[in-house]
Coordinates of C-alpha atoms in Angstrom, one line a residue:
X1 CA 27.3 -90.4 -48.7
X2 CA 29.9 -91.1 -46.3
X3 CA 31.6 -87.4 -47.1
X4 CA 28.4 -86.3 -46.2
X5 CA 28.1 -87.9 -43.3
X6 CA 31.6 -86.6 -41.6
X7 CA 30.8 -83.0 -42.8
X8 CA 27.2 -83.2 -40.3
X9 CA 29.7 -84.9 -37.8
X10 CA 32.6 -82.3 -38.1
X11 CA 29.9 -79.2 -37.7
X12 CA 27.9 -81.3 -34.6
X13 CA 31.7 -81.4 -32.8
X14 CA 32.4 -77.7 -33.7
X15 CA 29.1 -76.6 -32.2
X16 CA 29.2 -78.9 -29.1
X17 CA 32.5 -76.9 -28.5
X18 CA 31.3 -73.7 -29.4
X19 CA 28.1 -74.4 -26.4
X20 CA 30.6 -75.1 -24.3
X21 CA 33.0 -72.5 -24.7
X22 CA 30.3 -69.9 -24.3
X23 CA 27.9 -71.2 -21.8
X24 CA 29.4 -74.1 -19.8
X25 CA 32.9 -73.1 -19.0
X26 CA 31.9 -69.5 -18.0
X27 CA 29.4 -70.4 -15.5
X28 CA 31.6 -73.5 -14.2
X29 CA 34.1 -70.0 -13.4
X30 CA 31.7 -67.9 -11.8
X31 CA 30.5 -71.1 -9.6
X32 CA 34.4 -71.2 -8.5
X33 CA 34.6 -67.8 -7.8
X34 CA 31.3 -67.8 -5.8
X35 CA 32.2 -71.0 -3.7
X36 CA 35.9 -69.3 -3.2
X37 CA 34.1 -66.2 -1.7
X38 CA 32.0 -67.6 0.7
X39 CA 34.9 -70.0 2.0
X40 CA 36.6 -66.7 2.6
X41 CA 34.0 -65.4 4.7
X42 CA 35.2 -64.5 8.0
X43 CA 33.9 -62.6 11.4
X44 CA 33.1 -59.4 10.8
X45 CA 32.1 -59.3 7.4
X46 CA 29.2 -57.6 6.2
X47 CA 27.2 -59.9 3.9
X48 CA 24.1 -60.2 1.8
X49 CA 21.9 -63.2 2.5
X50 CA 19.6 -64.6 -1.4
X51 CA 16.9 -63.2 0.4
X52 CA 17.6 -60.1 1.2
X53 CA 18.6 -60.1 4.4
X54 CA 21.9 -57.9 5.7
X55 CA 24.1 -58.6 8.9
X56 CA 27.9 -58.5 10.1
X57 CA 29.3 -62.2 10.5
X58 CA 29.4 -62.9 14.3
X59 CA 30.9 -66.8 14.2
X60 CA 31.6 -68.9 11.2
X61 CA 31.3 -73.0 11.2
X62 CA 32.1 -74.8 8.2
X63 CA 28.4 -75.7 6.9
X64 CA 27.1 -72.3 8.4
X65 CA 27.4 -68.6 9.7
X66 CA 26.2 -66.9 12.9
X67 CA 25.0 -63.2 11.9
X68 CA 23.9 -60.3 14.0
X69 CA 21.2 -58.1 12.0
X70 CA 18.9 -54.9 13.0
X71 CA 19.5 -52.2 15.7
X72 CA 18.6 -54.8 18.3
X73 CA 21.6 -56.9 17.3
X74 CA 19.4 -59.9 16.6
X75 CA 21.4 -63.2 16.3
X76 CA 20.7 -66.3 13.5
X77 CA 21.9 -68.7 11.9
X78 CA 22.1 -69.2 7.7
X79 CA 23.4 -71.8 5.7
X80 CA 27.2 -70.8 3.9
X81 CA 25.2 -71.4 0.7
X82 CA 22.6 -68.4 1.5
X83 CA 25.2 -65.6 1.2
X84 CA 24.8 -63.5 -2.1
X85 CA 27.4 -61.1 -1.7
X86 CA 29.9 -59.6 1.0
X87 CA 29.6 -56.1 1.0
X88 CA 32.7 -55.3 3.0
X89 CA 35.2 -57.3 4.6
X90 CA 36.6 -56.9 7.9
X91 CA 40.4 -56.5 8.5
X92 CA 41.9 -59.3 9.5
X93 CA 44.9 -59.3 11.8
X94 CA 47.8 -60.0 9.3
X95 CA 46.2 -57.2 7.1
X96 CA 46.5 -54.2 10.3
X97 CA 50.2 -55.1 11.1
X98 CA 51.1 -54.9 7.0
X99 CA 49.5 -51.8 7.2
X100 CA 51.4 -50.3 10.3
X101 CA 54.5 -51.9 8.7
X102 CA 55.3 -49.2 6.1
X103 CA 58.8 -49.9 4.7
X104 CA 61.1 -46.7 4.7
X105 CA 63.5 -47.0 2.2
X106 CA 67.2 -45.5 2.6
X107 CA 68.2 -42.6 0.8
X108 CA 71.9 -40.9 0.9
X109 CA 71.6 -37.8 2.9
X110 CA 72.8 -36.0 -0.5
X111 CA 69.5 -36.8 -2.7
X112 CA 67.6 -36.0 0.0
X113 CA 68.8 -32.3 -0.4
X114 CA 68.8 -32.7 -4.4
X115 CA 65.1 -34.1 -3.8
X116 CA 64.0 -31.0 -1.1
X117 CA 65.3 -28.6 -3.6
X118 CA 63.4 -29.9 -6.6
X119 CA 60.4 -29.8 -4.7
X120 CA 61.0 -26.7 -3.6
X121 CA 62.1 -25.0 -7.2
X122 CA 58.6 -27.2 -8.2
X123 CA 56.6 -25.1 -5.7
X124 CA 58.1 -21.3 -6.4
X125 CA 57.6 -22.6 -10.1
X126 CA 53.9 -23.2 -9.1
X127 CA 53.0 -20.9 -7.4
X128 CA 54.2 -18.4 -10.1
X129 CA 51.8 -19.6 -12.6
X130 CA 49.4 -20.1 -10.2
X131 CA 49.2 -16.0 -9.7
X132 CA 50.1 -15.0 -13.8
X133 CA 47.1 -17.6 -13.7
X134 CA 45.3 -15.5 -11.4
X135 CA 45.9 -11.8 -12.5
X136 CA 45.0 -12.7 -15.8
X137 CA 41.5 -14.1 -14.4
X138 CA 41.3 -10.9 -12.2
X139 CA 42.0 -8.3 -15.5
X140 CA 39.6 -10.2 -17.3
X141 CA 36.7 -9.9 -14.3
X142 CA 37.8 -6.1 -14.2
X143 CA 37.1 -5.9 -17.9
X144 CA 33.8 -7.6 -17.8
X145 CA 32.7 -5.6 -14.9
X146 CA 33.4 -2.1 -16.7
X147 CA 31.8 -3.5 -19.4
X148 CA 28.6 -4.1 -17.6
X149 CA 29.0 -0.7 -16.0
X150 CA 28.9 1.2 -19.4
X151 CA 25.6 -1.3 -20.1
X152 CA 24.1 -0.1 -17.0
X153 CA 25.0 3.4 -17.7
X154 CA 23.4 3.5 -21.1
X155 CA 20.4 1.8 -19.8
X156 CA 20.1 4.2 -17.0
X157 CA 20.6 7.2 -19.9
X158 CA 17.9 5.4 -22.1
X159 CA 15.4 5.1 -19.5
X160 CA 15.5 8.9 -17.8
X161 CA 15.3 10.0 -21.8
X162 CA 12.5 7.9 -21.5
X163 CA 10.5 9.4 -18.8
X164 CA 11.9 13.0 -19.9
X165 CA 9.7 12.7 -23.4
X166 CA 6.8 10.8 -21.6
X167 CA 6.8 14.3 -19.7
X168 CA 6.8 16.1 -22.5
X169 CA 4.3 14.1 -24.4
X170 CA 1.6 14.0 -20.9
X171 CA 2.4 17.9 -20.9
X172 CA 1.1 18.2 -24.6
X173 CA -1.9 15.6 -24.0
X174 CA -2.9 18.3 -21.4
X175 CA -2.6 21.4 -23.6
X176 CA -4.8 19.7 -26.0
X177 CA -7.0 18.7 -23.3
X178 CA -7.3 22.2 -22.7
X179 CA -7.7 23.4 -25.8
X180 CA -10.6 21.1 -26.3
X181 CA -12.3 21.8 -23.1
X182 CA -12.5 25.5 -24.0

């Protein structure tokens, strides 16, 4: 019975581990990420309240936020805790003069003409496929056109030989009109 016994305990430990691979230690990282992201929060964030409710961050304090919501620019205050989601962030400081710093690398003055006169061969070589490209569309349009212009033709032929023996068959209907009325 004792073999018994350790097999029950052995399959107990594996599913205790199993729970909380696949429900506890998930939701203990989306609780981290959460609590990161509203720790970030700063002044002029857009956020998303758990009710609802959507404002730009005027003032943060450690247990709270100060946000400004509605056309009137209405001013409250909401517990850290209350924000759902930030829907965008403002740019802070550090993040403006990173973007204004762009770094220019230095090049020797002869790949620089190498470079322009790949790009340029790149261009002529474009553009030339670009208009075989574009003739070729062009013929093909011209083709369809004429096409349709022969339909047209032979509809236009089909319906005038049409009306000419609807002519001729009214003019008989009247001679045998006449004949009858005699």
């Amino acid at each position: 019975m004792p073999a018994g016994l350790g097999a029950n305990f052995v399959i107990l430990i594996v599913f205790i581990v199993g729970i909380y691979f696949l429900l506890i230690r998930p939701q203990k990282k989306k609780e981290k990420a959460i609590a990161s992201m509203r720790d970030s929060i700063q002044a002029g964030d857009r956020i998303v309240t758990i009710g609802g409710i959507c404002g730009k961050v005027v003032k943060t304090n450690p247990e709270t936020l100060i946000i400004q919501v509605g056309a009137d620019k209405t001013k409250f205050e909401v517990m850290r805790w209350s924000v759902s989601s930030v829907t965008s962030k403002s740019k802070s400081s550090s993040d403006r003069t990173d973007e204004k710093k762009e770094v220019k690398k230095f090049t020797p003055k002869k790949l620089k003409k190498d470079k322009e006169e790949k790009n340029n061969e790149d261009k002529v070589k474009h553009g030339a496929d670009t208009a075989a490209e574009t003739g070729a569309v062009a013929a093909e349009e011209i083709k369809e056109s004429n096409a349709e212009s022969t339909d047209s033709e032979k509809i236009r032929n089909n319906s005038e030989v049409a009306v000419g023996s609807d002519a001729v068959d009214s003019e008989e209907n009247k001679d045998s009109l006449g004949d009858l009325q005699v």
